[in-house]
CSV table of C-alpha atoms and ligand atoms in Angstrom, one decimal:
chain,number,residue,atom,x,y,z
A,1,UNK,CA,-73.0,-93.1,-73.2
A,2,UNK,CA,-72.5,-94.3,-69.6
A,3,UNK,CA,-75.5,-94.2,-66.9
A,4,UNK,CA,-75.1,-91.4,-64.8
A,5,UNK,CA,-74.2,-92.3,-61.7
A,6,UNK,CA,-78.0,-92.1,-60.5
A,7,UNK,CA,-78.8,-95.5,-62.9
A,8,UNK,CA,-80.7,-93.5,-65.8
A,9,UNK,CA,-79.1,-93.9,-69.4
A,10,UNK,CA,-79.8,-90.2,-70.9
A,11,UNK,CA,-81.2,-90.9,-74.3
A,12,UNK,CA,-79.8,-89.1,-77.5
A,13,UNK,CA,-77.2,-87.3,-75.1
A,14,UNK,CA,-74.4,-86.4,-77.9
A,15,UNK,CA,-77.0,-85.7,-80.3
A,16,UNK,CA,-78.8,-83.2,-78.0
A,17,UNK,CA,-75.6,-81.6,-77.4
A,18,UNK,CA,-74.7,-81.1,-81.0
A,19,UNK,CA,-77.8,-79.7,-82.3
A,20,UNK,CA,-78.3,-77.3,-79.6
A,21,UNK,CA,-74.3,-76.5,-79.2
A,22,UNK,CA,-74.0,-75.0,-75.7
A,23,UNK,CA,-71.4,-72.1,-75.4
A,24,UNK,CA,-69.2,-71.3,-73.0
A,25,UNK,CA,-71.1,-69.1,-71.0
A,26,UNK,CA,-74.8,-69.4,-72.1
A,27,UNK,CA,-77.9,-69.5,-70.2
A,28,UNK,CA,-79.7,-73.2,-70.8
A,29,UNK,CA,-82.8,-74.5,-69.1
A,30,UNK,CA,-83.0,-78.0,-69.3
A,31,UNK,CA,-87.2,-78.0,-68.5
A,32,UNK,CA,-86.9,-81.8,-67.6
A,33,UNK,CA,-83.7,-82.8,-65.1
A,34,UNK,CA,-84.5,-86.0,-64.2
A,35,UNK,CA,-81.5,-87.8,-62.9
A,36,UNK,CA,-79.4,-84.9,-65.1
A,37,UNK,CA,-78.1,-86.9,-67.4
A,38,UNK,CA,-78.4,-84.3,-69.8
A,39,UNK,CA,-77.7,-81.5,-67.7
A,40,UNK,CA,-74.1,-82.6,-66.4
A,41,UNK,CA,-72.9,-82.8,-70.3
A,42,UNK,CA,-74.5,-79.5,-70.6
A,43,UNK,CA,-72.6,-77.8,-67.6
A,44,UNK,CA,-69.5,-78.9,-68.9
A,45,UNK,CA,-70.2,-77.1,-71.8
A,46,UNK,CA,-71.4,-74.1,-70.7
A,47,UNK,CA,-68.5,-73.9,-67.5
A,48,UNK,CA,-68.4,-71.8,-64.9
A,49,UNK,CA,-69.5,-68.3,-67.1
A,50,UNK,CA,-72.9,-70.5,-67.9
A,51,UNK,CA,-76.1,-70.9,-66.0
A,52,UNK,CA,-78.0,-74.3,-66.2
A,53,UNK,CA,-81.7,-73.6,-64.7
A,54,UNK,CA,-83.1,-77.2,-64.1
A,55,UNK,CA,-87.0,-77.7,-64.3
A,56,UNK,CA,-88.7,-80.9,-62.6
A,57,UNK,CA,-92.1,-81.4,-61.0
A,58,UNK,CA,-90.6,-85.0,-59.3
A,59,UNK,CA,-89.2,-84.6,-55.8
A,60,UNK,CA,-86.6,-87.5,-56.9
A,61,UNK,CA,-85.3,-85.2,-59.6
A,62,UNK,CA,-84.6,-82.3,-56.9
A,63,UNK,CA,-82.7,-84.5,-54.9
A,64,UNK,CA,-80.9,-85.4,-57.9
A,65,UNK,CA,-80.0,-81.8,-58.6
A,66,UNK,CA,-78.5,-81.4,-55.1
A,67,UNK,CA,-75.7,-83.8,-56.0
A,68,UNK,CA,-75.5,-82.6,-59.3
A,69,UNK,CA,-75.2,-79.3,-57.7
A,70,UNK,CA,-72.4,-79.6,-55.5
A,71,UNK,CA,-70.2,-81.0,-58.2
A,72,UNK,CA,-71.6,-79.1,-61.2
A,73,UNK,CA,-69.1,-77.2,-63.2
A,74,UNK,CA,-71.5,-73.7,-64.1
A,75,UNK,CA,-74.1,-71.8,-62.2
A,76,UNK,CA,-77.3,-73.9,-61.3
A,77,UNK,CA,-80.5,-73.2,-60.3
A,78,UNK,CA,-83.7,-75.6,-59.6
A,79,UNK,CA,-87.4,-74.8,-60.1
A,80,UNK,CA,-89.7,-77.7,-58.7
A,81,UNK,CA,-92.4,-76.8,-60.9
A,82,UNK,CA,-94.5,-77.8,-63.8
A,83,UNK,CA,-92.5,-77.0,-66.7
A,84,UNK,CA,-94.7,-74.4,-68.5
A,85,UNK,CA,-95.0,-72.8,-64.9
A,86,UNK,CA,-91.0,-72.8,-64.7
A,87,UNK,CA,-90.7,-71.5,-67.7
A,88,UNK,CA,-92.8,-68.3,-67.2
A,89,UNK,CA,-91.5,-67.8,-63.8
A,90,UNK,CA,-88.1,-67.2,-66.1
A,91,UNK,CA,-90.1,-65.3,-68.2
A,92,UNK,CA,-91.4,-63.1,-65.6
A,93,UNK,CA,-87.7,-62.3,-64.3
A,94,UNK,CA,-86.7,-61.5,-67.8
A,95,UNK,CA,-84.0,-64.4,-68.1
A,96,UNK,CA,-83.4,-65.3,-72.0
A,97,UNK,CA,-82.2,-68.3,-72.8
A,98,UNK,CA,-79.3,-69.6,-75.2
A,99,UNK,CA,-80.5,-72.7,-75.5
A,100,UNK,CA,-84.3,-74.9,-73.7
A,101,UNK,CA,-84.7,-78.5,-74.3
A,102,UNK,CA,-87.0,-81.2,-72.8
A,103,UNK,CA,-86.6,-85.0,-72.3
A,104,UNK,CA,-90.3,-85.6,-72.1
A,105,UNK,CA,-91.9,-88.6,-70.3
A,106,UNK,CA,-90.5,-90.6,-67.5
A,107,UNK,CA,-87.0,-91.3,-65.9
A,108,UNK,CA,-85.7,-95.0,-65.1
A,109,UNK,CA,-86.0,-93.4,-61.4
A,110,UNK,CA,-89.4,-93.1,-61.9
A,111,UNK,CA,-90.1,-96.1,-63.4
A,112,UNK,CA,-87.6,-98.5,-61.2
A,113,UNK,CA,-89.0,-96.7,-58.0
A,114,UNK,CA,-91.8,-99.9,-57.3
A,115,UNK,CA,-93.7,-98.0,-54.5
A,116,UNK,CA,-95.1,-95.5,-57.3
A,117,UNK,CA,-96.9,-97.5,-59.6
A,118,UNK,CA,-95.2,-96.9,-63.0
A,119,UNK,CA,-94.7,-100.3,-63.6
A,120,UNK,CA,-97.0,-103.1,-64.9
A,121,UNK,CA,-93.7,-105.6,-63.0
A,122,UNK,CA,-94.1,-104.3,-59.6
A,123,UNK,CA,-97.3,-105.2,-57.3
A,124,UNK,CA,-97.9,-101.4,-55.9
A,125,UNK,CA,-100.4,-98.7,-54.7
A,126,UNK,CA,-102.4,-97.4,-58.0
A,127,UNK,CA,-100.1,-93.8,-57.6
A,128,UNK,CA,-98.6,-92.6,-61.0
A,129,UNK,CA,-97.8,-89.5,-60.0
A,130,UNK,CA,-94.7,-87.4,-61.4
A,131,UNK,CA,-95.6,-84.5,-58.8
A,132,UNK,CA,-96.8,-86.4,-55.1
A,133,UNK,CA,-98.4,-82.8,-54.6
A,134,UNK,CA,-100.9,-83.7,-57.3
A,135,UNK,CA,-104.3,-84.9,-55.9
A,136,UNK,CA,-105.3,-87.0,-59.1
A,137,UNK,CA,-103.3,-90.7,-58.8
A,138,UNK,CA,-104.3,-93.6,-61.1
A,139,UNK,CA,-106.6,-95.4,-58.0
A,140,UNK,CA,-108.8,-92.3,-58.8
A,141,UNK,CA,-109.4,-92.5,-62.8
A,142,UNK,CA,-109.3,-96.2,-62.6
A,143,UNK,CA,-112.1,-96.5,-59.5
A,144,UNK,CA,-114.3,-93.0,-60.1
A,145,UNK,CA,-114.1,-92.4,-64.1
A,146,UNK,CA,-116.8,-93.1,-66.2
A,147,UNK,CA,-116.3,-96.4,-68.3
A,148,UNK,CA,-116.9,-94.4,-71.2
A,149,UNK,CA,-114.2,-92.1,-70.0
A,150,UNK,CA,-111.4,-94.5,-69.7
A,151,UNK,CA,-112.2,-96.4,-72.6
A,152,UNK,CA,-111.3,-93.1,-74.5
A,153,UNK,CA,-108.1,-92.1,-72.7
A,154,UNK,CA,-107.0,-96.0,-73.4
A,155,UNK,CA,-107.9,-95.7,-77.3
A,156,UNK,CA,-106.6,-92.0,-77.5
A,157,UNK,CA,-103.3,-92.4,-75.2
A,158,UNK,CA,-102.6,-95.9,-75.5
A,159,UNK,CA,-103.7,-97.0,-79.1
A,160,UNK,CA,-104.9,-99.9,-77.3
A,161,UNK,CA,-107.3,-101.9,-79.5
A,162,UNK,CA,-109.5,-103.7,-76.6
A,163,UNK,CA,-110.0,-100.4,-74.7
A,164,UNK,CA,-113.6,-101.1,-74.5
A,165,UNK,CA,-113.3,-105.3,-73.1
A,166,UNK,CA,-110.5,-103.4,-70.9
A,167,UNK,CA,-112.4,-99.8,-69.3
A,168,UNK,CA,-115.1,-102.6,-69.2
A,169,UNK,CA,-113.4,-105.0,-66.6
A,170,UNK,CA,-111.6,-102.6,-64.8
A,171,UNK,CA,-115.3,-100.9,-63.8
A,172,UNK,CA,-116.4,-104.4,-63.2
A,173,UNK,CA,-114.1,-105.4,-60.2
A,174,UNK,CA,-114.3,-101.9,-58.6
A,175,UNK,CA,-112.4,-100.9,-56.3
A,176,UNK,CA,-109.2,-101.9,-57.7
A,177,UNK,CA,-106.4,-101.2,-55.4
A,178,UNK,CA,-102.5,-102.3,-56.9
A,179,UNK,CA,-101.0,-102.3,-60.3
A,180,UNK,CA,-101.6,-106.2,-59.9
A,181,UNK,CA,-105.5,-105.9,-60.0
A,182,UNK,CA,-105.2,-103.3,-62.8
A,183,UNK,CA,-103.3,-105.7,-64.8
A,184,UNK,CA,-105.4,-109.2,-63.8
A,185,UNK,CA,-108.3,-106.5,-65.4
A,186,UNK,CA,-106.5,-105.8,-68.7
A,187,UNK,CA,-105.5,-109.5,-68.9
A,188,UNK,CA,-109.8,-110.5,-68.6
A,189,UNK,CA,-110.5,-107.4,-70.6
A,190,UNK,CA,-109.2,-108.9,-74.1
A,191,UNK,CA,-108.9,-111.9,-75.6
A,192,UNK,CA,-106.9,-114.5,-75.0
A,193,UNK,CA,-104.4,-115.0,-78.0
A,194,UNK,CA,-103.8,-111.1,-77.7
A,195,UNK,CA,-102.3,-111.4,-74.0
A,196,UNK,CA,-99.5,-113.5,-76.0
A,197,UNK,CA,-98.8,-110.9,-78.8
A,198,UNK,CA,-95.8,-108.5,-79.0
A,199,UNK,CA,-94.8,-106.6,-75.5
A,200,UNK,CA,-96.3,-107.3,-72.3
A,201,UNK,CA,-100.5,-106.8,-73.1
A,202,UNK,CA,-100.5,-104.2,-69.7
A,203,UNK,CA,-98.1,-102.0,-71.5
A,204,UNK,CA,-100.5,-99.7,-73.5
A,205,UNK,CA,-103.1,-99.1,-70.7
A,206,UNK,CA,-100.4,-98.4,-68.9
A,207,UNK,CA,-98.9,-95.4,-70.9
A,208,UNK,CA,-102.7,-94.3,-70.8
A,209,UNK,CA,-103.0,-94.1,-67.7
A,210,UNK,CA,-99.6,-92.4,-67.0
A,211,UNK,CA,-100.6,-89.5,-70.0
A,212,UNK,CA,-104.0,-89.1,-67.9
A,213,UNK,CA,-102.8,-89.0,-64.3
A,214,UNK,CA,-100.1,-86.6,-65.4
A,215,UNK,CA,-101.8,-84.3,-67.7
A,216,UNK,CA,-98.9,-84.9,-70.2
A,217,UNK,CA,-100.3,-83.7,-73.3
A,218,UNK,CA,-101.8,-80.5,-72.4
A,219,UNK,CA,-98.4,-80.0,-70.4
A,220,UNK,CA,-96.6,-80.1,-73.8
A,221,UNK,CA,-98.9,-78.1,-75.4
A,222,UNK,CA,-98.3,-75.0,-72.8
A,223,UNK,CA,-94.9,-75.8,-72.4
A,224,UNK,CA,-93.1,-75.6,-76.1
A,225,UNK,CA,-94.4,-71.7,-77.0
A,226,UNK,CA,-93.8,-70.9,-73.1
A,227,UNK,CA,-90.3,-72.4,-73.9
A,228,UNK,CA,-90.2,-70.9,-77.4
A,229,UNK,CA,-90.8,-67.5,-75.8
A,230,UNK,CA,-87.4,-67.9,-73.0
A,231,UNK,CA,-85.5,-68.6,-75.7
A,232,UNK,CA,-83.4,-65.4,-77.1
A,233,UNK,CA,-83.1,-64.8,-80.9
A,234,UNK,CA,-80.8,-67.3,-82.2
A,235,UNK,CA,-81.1,-69.3,-79.4
A,236,UNK,CA,-81.9,-72.9,-80.1
A,237,UNK,CA,-84.5,-75.5,-78.5
A,238,UNK,CA,-84.9,-79.4,-78.7
A,239,UNK,CA,-87.4,-82.0,-77.9
A,240,UNK,CA,-87.0,-85.5,-77.6
A,241,UNK,CA,-90.3,-87.3,-77.5
A,242,UNK,CA,-91.0,-90.8,-76.7
A,243,UNK,CA,-94.6,-91.8,-78.6
A,244,UNK,CA,-96.3,-90.4,-81.4
A,245,UNK,CA,-98.5,-88.0,-79.5
A,246,UNK,CA,-95.4,-86.0,-78.1
A,247,UNK,CA,-93.9,-86.5,-81.4
A,248,UNK,CA,-96.7,-84.8,-83.2
A,249,UNK,CA,-96.9,-82.0,-80.9
A,250,UNK,CA,-93.5,-81.2,-81.2
A,251,UNK,CA,-93.3,-81.5,-84.7
A,252,UNK,CA,-96.2,-79.5,-85.4
A,253,UNK,CA,-95.7,-76.6,-82.9
A,254,UNK,CA,-92.0,-76.3,-85.3
A,255,UNK,CA,-93.0,-76.6,-88.3
A,256,UNK,CA,-95.8,-73.7,-87.4
A,257,UNK,CA,-93.1,-71.1,-86.5
A,258,UNK,CA,-90.7,-71.9,-89.4
A,259,UNK,CA,-94.0,-71.7,-91.9
A,260,UNK,CA,-93.7,-68.4,-93.2
A,261,UNK,CA,-96.8,-67.1,-95.4
A,262,UNK,CA,-100.3,-68.2,-93.8
A,263,UNK,CA,-103.0,-67.1,-96.1
A,264,UNK,CA,-105.1,-69.8,-97.7
A,265,UNK,CA,-103.5,-71.8,-100.3
A,266,UNK,CA,-105.7,-70.4,-102.6
A,267,UNK,CA,-104.9,-66.7,-102.5
A,268,UNK,CA,-102.5,-65.6,-105.8
A,269,UNK,CA,-100.3,-63.4,-103.8
A,270,UNK,CA,-99.4,-63.2,-100.0
A,271,UNK,CA,-101.5,-60.7,-98.0
A,272,UNK,CA,-100.1,-61.7,-94.6
A,273,UNK,CA,-96.3,-60.9,-94.8
A,274,UNK,CA,-95.9,-63.3,-92.1
A,275,UNK,CA,-92.0,-64.2,-91.6
A,276,UNK,CA,-90.9,-68.0,-90.1
A,277,UNK,CA,-89.9,-67.4,-86.9
A,278,UNK,CA,-87.8,-70.2,-86.6
A,279,UNK,CA,-85.7,-72.4,-89.0
A,280,UNK,CA,-85.8,-76.4,-88.6
A,281,UNK,CA,-82.5,-78.0,-86.9
A,282,UNK,CA,-83.7,-81.2,-88.0
A,283,UNK,CA,-86.3,-82.1,-91.2
A,284,UNK,CA,-86.4,-85.6,-90.2
A,285,UNK,CA,-86.1,-86.5,-86.4
A,286,UNK,CA,-83.1,-87.9,-84.7
A,287,UNK,CA,-83.3,-91.4,-83.9
A,288,UNK,CA,-81.1,-93.7,-81.9
A,289,UNK,CA,-78.2,-95.7,-83.5
A,290,UNK,CA,-77.3,-99.1,-83.6
A,291,UNK,CA,-74.9,-98.6,-80.8
A,292,UNK,CA,-77.3,-96.7,-78.0
A,293,UNK,CA,-80.2,-99.0,-79.5
A,294,UNK,CA,-78.4,-101.8,-78.1
A,295,UNK,CA,-77.0,-100.2,-74.9
A,296,UNK,CA,-80.0,-98.6,-73.8
A,297,UNK,CA,-83.8,-100.2,-75.2
A,298,UNK,CA,-85.3,-97.0,-73.7
A,299,UNK,CA,-84.0,-95.2,-76.6
A,300,UNK,CA,-85.9,-97.5,-79.2
A,301,UNK,CA,-89.2,-94.9,-79.2
A,302,UNK,CA,-87.0,-91.2,-79.0
A,303,UNK,CA,-87.2,-88.9,-81.4
A,304,UNK,CA,-85.1,-85.8,-81.2
A,305,UNK,CA,-86.3,-82.5,-82.9
A,306,UNK,CA,-85.4,-78.9,-83.0
A,307,UNK,CA,-85.0,-75.2,-84.3
A,308,UNK,CA,-83.3,-72.1,-84.3
A,309,UNK,CA,-85.1,-68.6,-83.6
A,310,UNK,CA,-84.9,-66.2,-86.4
A,311,UNK,CA,-87.1,-63.8,-84.6
A,312,UNK,CA,-89.9,-62.3,-82.2
A,313,UNK,CA,-93.9,-62.3,-83.1
A,314,UNK,CA,-96.3,-60.4,-81.8
A,315,UNK,CA,-99.3,-62.0,-80.1
A,316,UNK,CA,-99.1,-65.5,-80.8
A,317,UNK,CA,-102.4,-67.1,-80.2
B,401,SAM,C1,-87.1,-88.9,-69.1
B,401,SAM,S1,-87.3,-87.8,-68.0
B,401,SAM,C2,-85.8,-86.8,-67.9
B,401,SAM,C3,-84.0,-87.8,-67.5
B,401,SAM,C4,-82.6,-86.1,-68.0
B,401,SAM,N1,-83.0,-85.7,-69.0
B,401,SAM,C5,-81.5,-87.1,-67.6
B,401,SAM,O1,-80.6,-86.9,-68.3
B,401,SAM,O2,-81.7,-87.4,-66.4
B,401,SAM,C6,-88.5,-87.1,-67.9
B,401,SAM,C7,-88.6,-85.7,-66.8
B,401,SAM,O3,-89.1,-84.7,-66.8
B,401,SAM,C8,-90.1,-84.6,-65.5
B,401,SAM,N2,-91.4,-84.5,-66.3
B,401,SAM,C9,-92.1,-85.2,-67.0
B,401,SAM,N3,-93.3,-83.8,-67.5
B,401,SAM,C10,-93.2,-82.7,-66.5
B,401,SAM,C11,-93.9,-81.8,-66.8
B,401,SAM,N4,-94.9,-81.2,-67.1
B,401,SAM,N5,-93.2,-80.4,-65.8
B,401,SAM,C12,-92.1,-80.6,-65.1
B,401,SAM,N6,-91.3,-82.0,-65.2
B,401,SAM,C13,-92.0,-82.5,-66.0
B,401,SAM,C14,-90.2,-86.1,-64.7
B,401,SAM,O4,-90.5,-85.8,-63.5
B,401,SAM,C15,-89.0,-86.2,-65.1
B,401,SAM,O5,-88.4,-86.9,-64.3
């Protein structure tokens, strides 16, 4: 897959399109427009009778959408919102989609924009917001949150085994102002040998902070049911995730929908009468092949899952 004109290479793009199978005239919701790499492929398939509705909370994605719109082969629309809010707007308008997909995490546009503070490789202010309208920044987390809470997010969202030492060092060095200040605190907070292990020593802490600053897991928990409810019966939904915390949510969400009987296992006969709402399109997640792994290192941790909507239920809690 070639890079999009904007420099972000869409991950598992052919696999995503094969899974959701966009047809001419379809209504499709791209919940994470980014640089529009997936959207461009889908737009070509749904054609002039189709509509692609793009959502993204990052203003850079909105700018990319304007370029996309001028050449797209279908009707288009953009919602500059948190994806669950965008999906709720569509539901209130009575829009039902044939396909809905989300490509979670960050785009290369975000990582490569040094001044946004997502990258440990660039000197920048401690920002890390996908949506600059939001108040919470990484600087607030690092300089104002209690050490115990920082420790907790580094452990939970970064699976950082040296979270205790790193959070202690962060608090001791306050105020931190730049990504370099943070990288220095991380290195000082871990044993010397661990600094030279696999990958950059700051990778896990930066991931954890980004997830916390952007409320990424809460956003996914809200968006998965909203996306499902926006889908027509017979429609297809897919999600690409980049780490186990995301993938677990997607997997459990689809598995829950695909499960029929919800009775306790010790009940001899089904009393709930619950019918499955979904058929799994992926029993195991789809991952990148050798060629994609060679061409796009970002695809290394990508996992694609999807489901077909069988029917509506009332009052899912
Ligand atoms: C991996 S990129 C998508 C790349 C896109 N599929 C492409 O091919 O160019 C993820 C995008 O989702 C957006 N995003 C992440 N979480 C979001 C949320 N909760 N609400 C809205 N947009 C979100 C990010 O701003 C980013 O632009």
